[in-house]
Short mmCIF file of C-alpha atoms in Angstrom, two decimals:
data_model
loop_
_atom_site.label_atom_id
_atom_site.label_comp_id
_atom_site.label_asym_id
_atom_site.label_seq_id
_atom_site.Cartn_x
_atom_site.Cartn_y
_atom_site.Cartn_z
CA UNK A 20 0.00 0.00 0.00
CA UNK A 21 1.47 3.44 -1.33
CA UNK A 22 1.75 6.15 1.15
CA UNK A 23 -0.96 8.04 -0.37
CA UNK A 24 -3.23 5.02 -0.19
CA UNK A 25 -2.69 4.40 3.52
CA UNK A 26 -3.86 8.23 4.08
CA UNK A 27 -6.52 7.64 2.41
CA UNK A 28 -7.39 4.18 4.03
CA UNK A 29 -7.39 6.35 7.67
CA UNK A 30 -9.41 9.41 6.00
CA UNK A 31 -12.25 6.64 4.73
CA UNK A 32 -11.92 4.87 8.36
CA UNK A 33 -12.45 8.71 10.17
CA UNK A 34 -15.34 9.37 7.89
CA UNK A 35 -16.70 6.44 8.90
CA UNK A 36 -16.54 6.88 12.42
CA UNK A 37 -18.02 10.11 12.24
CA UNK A 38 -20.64 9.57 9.80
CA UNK A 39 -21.88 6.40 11.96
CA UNK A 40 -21.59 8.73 15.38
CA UNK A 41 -23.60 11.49 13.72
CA UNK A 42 -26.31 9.21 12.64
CA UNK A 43 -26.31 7.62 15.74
CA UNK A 44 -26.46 11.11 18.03
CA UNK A 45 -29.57 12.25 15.41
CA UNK A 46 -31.41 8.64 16.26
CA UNK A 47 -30.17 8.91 19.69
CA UNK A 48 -31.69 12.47 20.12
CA UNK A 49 -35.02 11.48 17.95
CA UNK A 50 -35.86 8.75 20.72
CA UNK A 51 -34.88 10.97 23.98
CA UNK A 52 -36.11 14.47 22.96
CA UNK A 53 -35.59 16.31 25.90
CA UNK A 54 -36.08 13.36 28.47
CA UNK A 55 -32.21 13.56 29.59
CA UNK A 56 -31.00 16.74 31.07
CA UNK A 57 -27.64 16.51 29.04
CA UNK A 58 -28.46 15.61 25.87
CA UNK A 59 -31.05 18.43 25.28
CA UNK A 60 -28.54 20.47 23.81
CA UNK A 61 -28.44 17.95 20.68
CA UNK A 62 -32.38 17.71 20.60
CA UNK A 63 -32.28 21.25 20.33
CA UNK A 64 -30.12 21.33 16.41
CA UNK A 65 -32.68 22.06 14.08
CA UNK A 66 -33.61 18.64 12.82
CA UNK A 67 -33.50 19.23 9.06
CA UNK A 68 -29.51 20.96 9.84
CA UNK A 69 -28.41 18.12 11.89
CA UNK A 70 -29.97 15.69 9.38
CA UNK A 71 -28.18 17.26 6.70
CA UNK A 72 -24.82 16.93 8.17
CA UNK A 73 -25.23 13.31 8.63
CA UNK A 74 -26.26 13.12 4.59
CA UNK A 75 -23.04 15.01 4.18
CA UNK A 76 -20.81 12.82 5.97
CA UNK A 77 -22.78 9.48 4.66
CA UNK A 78 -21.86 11.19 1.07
CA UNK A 79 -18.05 11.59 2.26
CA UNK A 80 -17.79 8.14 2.92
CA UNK A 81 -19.97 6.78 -0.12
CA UNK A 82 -17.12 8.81 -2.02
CA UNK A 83 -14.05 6.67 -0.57
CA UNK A 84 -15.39 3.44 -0.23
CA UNK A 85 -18.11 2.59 -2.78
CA UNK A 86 -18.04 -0.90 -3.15
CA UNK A 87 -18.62 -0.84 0.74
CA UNK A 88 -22.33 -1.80 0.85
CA UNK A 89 -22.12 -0.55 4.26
CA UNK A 90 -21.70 2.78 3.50
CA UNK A 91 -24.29 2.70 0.86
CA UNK A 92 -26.84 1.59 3.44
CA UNK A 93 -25.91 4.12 5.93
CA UNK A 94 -26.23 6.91 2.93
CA UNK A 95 -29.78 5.38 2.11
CA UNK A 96 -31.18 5.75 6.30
CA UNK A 97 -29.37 9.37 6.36
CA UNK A 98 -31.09 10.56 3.01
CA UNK A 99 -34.22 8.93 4.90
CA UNK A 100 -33.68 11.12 7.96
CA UNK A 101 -33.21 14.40 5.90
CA UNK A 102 -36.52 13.64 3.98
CA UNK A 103 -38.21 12.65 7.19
CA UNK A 104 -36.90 16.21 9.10
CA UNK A 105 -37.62 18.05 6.17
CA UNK A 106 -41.27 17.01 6.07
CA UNK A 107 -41.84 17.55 9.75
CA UNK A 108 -41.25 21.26 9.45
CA UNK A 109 -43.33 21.44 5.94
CA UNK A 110 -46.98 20.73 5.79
CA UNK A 111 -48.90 20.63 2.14
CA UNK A 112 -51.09 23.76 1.08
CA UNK A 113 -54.47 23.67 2.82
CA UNK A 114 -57.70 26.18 1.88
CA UNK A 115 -58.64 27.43 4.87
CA UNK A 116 -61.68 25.87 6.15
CA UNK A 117 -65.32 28.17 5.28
CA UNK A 118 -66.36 27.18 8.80
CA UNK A 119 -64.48 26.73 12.60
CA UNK A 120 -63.04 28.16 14.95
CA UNK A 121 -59.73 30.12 14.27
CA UNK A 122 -57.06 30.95 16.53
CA UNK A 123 -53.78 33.46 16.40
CA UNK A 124 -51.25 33.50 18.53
CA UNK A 125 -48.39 35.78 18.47
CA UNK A 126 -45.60 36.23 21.38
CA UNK A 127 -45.61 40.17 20.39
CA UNK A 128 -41.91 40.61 23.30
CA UNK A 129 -43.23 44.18 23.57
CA UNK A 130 -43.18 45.66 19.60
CA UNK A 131 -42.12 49.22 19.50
CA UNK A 132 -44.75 52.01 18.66
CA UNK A 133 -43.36 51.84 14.94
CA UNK A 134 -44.59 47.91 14.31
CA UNK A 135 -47.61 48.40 16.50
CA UNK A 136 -49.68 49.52 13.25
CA UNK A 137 -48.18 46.59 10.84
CA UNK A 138 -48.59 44.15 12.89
CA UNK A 139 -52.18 45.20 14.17
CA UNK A 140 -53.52 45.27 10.67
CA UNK A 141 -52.01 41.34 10.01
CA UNK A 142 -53.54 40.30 13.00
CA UNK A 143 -57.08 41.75 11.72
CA UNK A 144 -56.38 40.39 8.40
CA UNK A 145 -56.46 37.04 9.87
CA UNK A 146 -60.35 36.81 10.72
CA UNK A 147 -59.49 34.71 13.96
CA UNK A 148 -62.49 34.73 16.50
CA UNK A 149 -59.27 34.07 18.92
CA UNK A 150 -56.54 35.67 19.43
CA UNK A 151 -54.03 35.68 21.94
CA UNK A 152 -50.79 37.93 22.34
CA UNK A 153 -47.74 37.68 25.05
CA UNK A 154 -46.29 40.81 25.97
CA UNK A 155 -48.57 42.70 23.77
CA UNK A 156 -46.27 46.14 24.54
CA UNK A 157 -48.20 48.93 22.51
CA UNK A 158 -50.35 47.49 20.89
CA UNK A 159 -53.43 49.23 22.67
CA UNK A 160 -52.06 52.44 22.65
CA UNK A 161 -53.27 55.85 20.48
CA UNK A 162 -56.37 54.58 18.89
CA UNK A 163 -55.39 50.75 18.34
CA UNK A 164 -57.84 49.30 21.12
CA UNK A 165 -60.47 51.48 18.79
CA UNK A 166 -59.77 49.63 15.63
CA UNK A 167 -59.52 46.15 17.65
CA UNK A 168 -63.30 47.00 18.95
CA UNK A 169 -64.33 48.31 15.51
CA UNK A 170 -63.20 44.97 13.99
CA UNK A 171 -65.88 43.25 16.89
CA UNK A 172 -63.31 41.61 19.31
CA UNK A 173 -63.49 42.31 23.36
CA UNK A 174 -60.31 42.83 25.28
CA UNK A 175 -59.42 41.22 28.45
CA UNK A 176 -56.44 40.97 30.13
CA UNK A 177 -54.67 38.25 32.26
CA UNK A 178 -50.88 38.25 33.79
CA UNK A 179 -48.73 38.75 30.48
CA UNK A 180 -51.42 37.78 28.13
CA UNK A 181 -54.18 40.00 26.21
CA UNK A 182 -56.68 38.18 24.49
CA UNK A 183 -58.65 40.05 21.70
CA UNK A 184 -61.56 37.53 21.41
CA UNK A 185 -65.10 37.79 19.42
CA UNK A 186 -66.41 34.94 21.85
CA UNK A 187 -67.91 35.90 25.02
CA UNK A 188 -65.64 36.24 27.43
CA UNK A 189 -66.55 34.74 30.96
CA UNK A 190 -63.39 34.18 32.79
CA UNK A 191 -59.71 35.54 32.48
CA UNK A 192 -57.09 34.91 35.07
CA UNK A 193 -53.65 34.01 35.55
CA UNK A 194 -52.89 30.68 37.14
CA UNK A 195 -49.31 30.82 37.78
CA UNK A 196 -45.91 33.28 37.49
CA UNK A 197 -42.90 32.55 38.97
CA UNK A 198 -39.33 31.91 37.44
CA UNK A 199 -40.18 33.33 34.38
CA UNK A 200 -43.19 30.91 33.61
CA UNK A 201 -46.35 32.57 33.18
CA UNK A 202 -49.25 30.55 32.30
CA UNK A 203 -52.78 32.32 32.16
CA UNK A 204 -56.48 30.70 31.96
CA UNK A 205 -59.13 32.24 29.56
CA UNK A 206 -62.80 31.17 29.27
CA UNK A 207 -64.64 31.41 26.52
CA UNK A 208 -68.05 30.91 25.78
CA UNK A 209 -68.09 28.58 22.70
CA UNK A 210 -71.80 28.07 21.02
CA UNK A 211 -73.44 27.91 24.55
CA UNK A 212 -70.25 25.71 25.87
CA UNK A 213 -67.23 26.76 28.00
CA UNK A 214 -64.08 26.54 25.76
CA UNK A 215 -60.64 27.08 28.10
CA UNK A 216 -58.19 28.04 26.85
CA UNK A 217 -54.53 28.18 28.48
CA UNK A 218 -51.73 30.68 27.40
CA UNK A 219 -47.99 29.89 28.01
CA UNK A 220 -45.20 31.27 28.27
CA UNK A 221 -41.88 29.78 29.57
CA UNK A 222 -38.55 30.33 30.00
CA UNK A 223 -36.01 30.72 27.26
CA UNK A 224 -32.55 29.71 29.25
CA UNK A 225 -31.33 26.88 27.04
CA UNK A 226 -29.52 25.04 29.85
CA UNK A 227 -32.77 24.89 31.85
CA UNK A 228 -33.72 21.51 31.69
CA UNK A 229 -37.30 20.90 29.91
CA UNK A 230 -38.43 17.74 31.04
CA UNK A 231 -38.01 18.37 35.13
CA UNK A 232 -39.44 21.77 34.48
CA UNK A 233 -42.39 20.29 32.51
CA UNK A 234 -42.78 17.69 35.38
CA UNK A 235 -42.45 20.33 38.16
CA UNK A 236 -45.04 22.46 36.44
CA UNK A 237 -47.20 19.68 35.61
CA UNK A 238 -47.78 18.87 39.03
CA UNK A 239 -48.18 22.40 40.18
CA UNK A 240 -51.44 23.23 37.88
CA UNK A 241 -52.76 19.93 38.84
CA UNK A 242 -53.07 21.84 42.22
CA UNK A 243 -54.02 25.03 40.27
CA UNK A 244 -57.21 23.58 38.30
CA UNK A 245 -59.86 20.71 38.78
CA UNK A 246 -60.06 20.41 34.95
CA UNK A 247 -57.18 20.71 31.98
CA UNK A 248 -57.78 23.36 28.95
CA UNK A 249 -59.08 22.58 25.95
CA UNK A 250 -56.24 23.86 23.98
CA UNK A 251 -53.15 25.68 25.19
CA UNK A 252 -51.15 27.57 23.02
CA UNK A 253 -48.08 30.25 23.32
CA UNK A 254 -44.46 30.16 23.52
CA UNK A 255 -43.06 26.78 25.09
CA UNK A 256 -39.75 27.61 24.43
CA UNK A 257 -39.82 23.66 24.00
CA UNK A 258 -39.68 22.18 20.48
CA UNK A 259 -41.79 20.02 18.85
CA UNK A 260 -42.01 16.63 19.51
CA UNK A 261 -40.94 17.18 22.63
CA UNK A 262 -41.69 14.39 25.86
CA UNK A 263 -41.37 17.51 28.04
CA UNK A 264 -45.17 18.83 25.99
CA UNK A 265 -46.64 15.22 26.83
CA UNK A 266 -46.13 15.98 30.48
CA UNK A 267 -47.60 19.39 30.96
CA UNK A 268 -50.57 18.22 28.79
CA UNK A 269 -51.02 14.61 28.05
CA UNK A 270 -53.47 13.56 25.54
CA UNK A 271 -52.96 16.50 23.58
CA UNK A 272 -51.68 17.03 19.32
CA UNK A 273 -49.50 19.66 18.37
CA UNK A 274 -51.30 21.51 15.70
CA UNK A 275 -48.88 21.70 12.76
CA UNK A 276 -47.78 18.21 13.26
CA UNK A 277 -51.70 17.14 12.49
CA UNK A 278 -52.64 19.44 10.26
CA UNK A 279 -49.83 22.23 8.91
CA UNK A 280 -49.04 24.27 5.64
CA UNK A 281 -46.05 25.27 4.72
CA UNK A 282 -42.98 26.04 6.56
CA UNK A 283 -43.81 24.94 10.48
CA UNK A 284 -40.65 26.99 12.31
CA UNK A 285 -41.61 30.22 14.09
CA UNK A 286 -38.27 31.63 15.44
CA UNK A 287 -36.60 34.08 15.00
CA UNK A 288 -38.84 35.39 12.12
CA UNK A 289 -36.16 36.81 10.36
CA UNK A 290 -34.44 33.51 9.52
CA UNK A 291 -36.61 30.63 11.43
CA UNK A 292 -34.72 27.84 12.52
CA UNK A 293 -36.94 26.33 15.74
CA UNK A 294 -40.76 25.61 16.05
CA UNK A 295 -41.08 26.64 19.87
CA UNK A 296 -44.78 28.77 19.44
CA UNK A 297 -46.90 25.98 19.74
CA UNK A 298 -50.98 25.13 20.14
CA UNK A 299 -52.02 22.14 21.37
CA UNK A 300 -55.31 20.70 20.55
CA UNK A 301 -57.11 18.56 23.44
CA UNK A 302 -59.60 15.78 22.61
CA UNK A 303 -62.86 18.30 22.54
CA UNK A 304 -61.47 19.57 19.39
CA UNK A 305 -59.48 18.60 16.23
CA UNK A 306 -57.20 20.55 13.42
CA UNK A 307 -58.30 21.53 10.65
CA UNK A 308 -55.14 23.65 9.17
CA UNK A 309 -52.31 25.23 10.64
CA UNK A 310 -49.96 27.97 9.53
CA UNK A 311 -46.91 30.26 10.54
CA UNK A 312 -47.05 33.58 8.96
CA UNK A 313 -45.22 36.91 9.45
CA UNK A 314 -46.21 39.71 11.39
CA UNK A 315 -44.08 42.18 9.99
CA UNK A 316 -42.17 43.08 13.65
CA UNK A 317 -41.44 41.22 16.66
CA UNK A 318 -38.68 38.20 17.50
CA UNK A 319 -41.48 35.90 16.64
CA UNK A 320 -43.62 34.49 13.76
CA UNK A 321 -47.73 34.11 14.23
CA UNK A 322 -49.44 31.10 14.91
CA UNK A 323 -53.04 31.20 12.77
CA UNK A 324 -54.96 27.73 13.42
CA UNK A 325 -58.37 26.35 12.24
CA UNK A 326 -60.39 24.37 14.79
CA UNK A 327 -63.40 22.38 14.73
CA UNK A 328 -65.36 20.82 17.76
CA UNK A 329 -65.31 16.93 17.06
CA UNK A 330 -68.50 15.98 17.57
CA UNK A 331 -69.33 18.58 14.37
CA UNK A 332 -67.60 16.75 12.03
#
């Protein structure tokens, strides 16, 4: 073996190696989420990236040893993740429904007087008979709260959240804040039925472990409330897929994972990488369509989502 074939025998054997580590870490991390404290970190790569870099590698190794069937399998299951990621965070044009009930979110982080007016008008635009904002900032000020009457929606107010809401409103109130987790409780009355809502917001530290938070909280607004929400929606600051999601509210779909159009990553708006604005849909209710749109200012992109009660389907 020629010097320059031995170098090239260890640069095949390192590709390897590294291509069968980073497929392993991405399956590894697919099967934990955020269940391990110390592993969160890698659960946390945007899946399509991290997916990518393990097609990459596979392709690197494919390269110096092609008659190696192993490496031609490995390629295959890495081009299967990256297809797999890249569908997660895409959903197929939907029409929006003629009838439902739609919902907005939008985690506003307190938009300067200058976006107030953009945004504003994108939230109207969207016809939701819902919507909820976190940290709303000006948004009511000059003559804003007039146009958000004119347009038919009551106001109320609870903790860090404003809801804007052409349902009757018949109960708003925050159920916890502490340690920068805010969660608030809205009741709504639906068609002559009480439809709760919960808005979240949690923290953003990245080293704060999800899964013990999700399990401390869980257990604190079993103590808060002697019934769960119909739908709770805000900013997690936990990704989807998440186990951490399954322990504040079990029994519950995320809605872009049942039901989403086009790209399904919220922040930051400018260049999205992360889907951490989330609703989740209880049993009461099932999606019909959701979407992440722009609006215009703010760290954040919008949540719009079509609902429909399941027993009208």
């Amino acid at each position: 073996m020629s010097g320059f074939d031995r170098v090239l025998w260890y640069v095949a054997r390192i590709a390897a190696c590294a291509a069968l580590l980073s497929v392993g870490a991405f399956v590894v991390s697919e099967l934990l989420t955020d269940r391990v404290a110390f592993l969160q970190t890698m659960w946390w790569i945007p899946r399509r990236w991290f997916a990518l870099v393990c097609l990459v590698l596979c392709l690197v190794v494919v390269g110096l040893q092609r008659r190696s069937m192993f490496a031609w399998w490995l390629l295959a299951f890495a081009a299967f993740l990256s297809v797999r990621a890249l569908l997660l965070d895409w959903g197929v044009p939907r029409e929006r429904p003629a009838s439902g009930l739609r919902l907005v979110h939008w985690n506003a982080s307190w938009p300067s007087s200058n976006a107030t007016r953009v945004s504003l008008d994108v939230l109207l635009a969207t016809n939701a008979d819902v919507i909820v904002l976190t940290d709303s900032g000006t948004i009511f000020r000059n003559d804003n709260d007039e146009a958000i009457r004119a347009a038919h929606y009551d106001i109320a107010h609870a903790g860090r959240f404003a809801l804007l809401s052409r349902l009757r409103v018949m109960e708003a109130i925050p159920l916890l804040a502490h340690d920068a987790c805010n969660i608030s409780r809205f009741t709504l009355d639906f068609s002559g039925v009480p439809l709760v809502l919960e808005a979240v917001d949690l923290p953003s530290d990245v080293d704060l472990p999800r899964y013990t938070l999700a399990q401390t909280l869980a257990n604190e607004l079993e103590s808060l409330r002697a019934t769960p929400p119909d739908i709770a929606l805000g900013d997690f600051n936990i990704t989807r897929g998440s186990a951490s999601l399954g322990l504040l509210y079990p029994g519950f779909e995320e809605s872009f994972a049942a039901r989403g159009t086009g790209w399904g990553v919220s922040y930051p708006r400018h260049a999205p990488l992360i889907h951490i604005d989330l609703t989740l849909v209880g049993p009461r209710f099932v999606t019909l369509r959701s979407a992440i749109i722009d609006p215009g200012a703010g760290r954040h992109a919008m949540q719009v989502v079509d609902l429909a009660a399941r027993e009208s389907r």
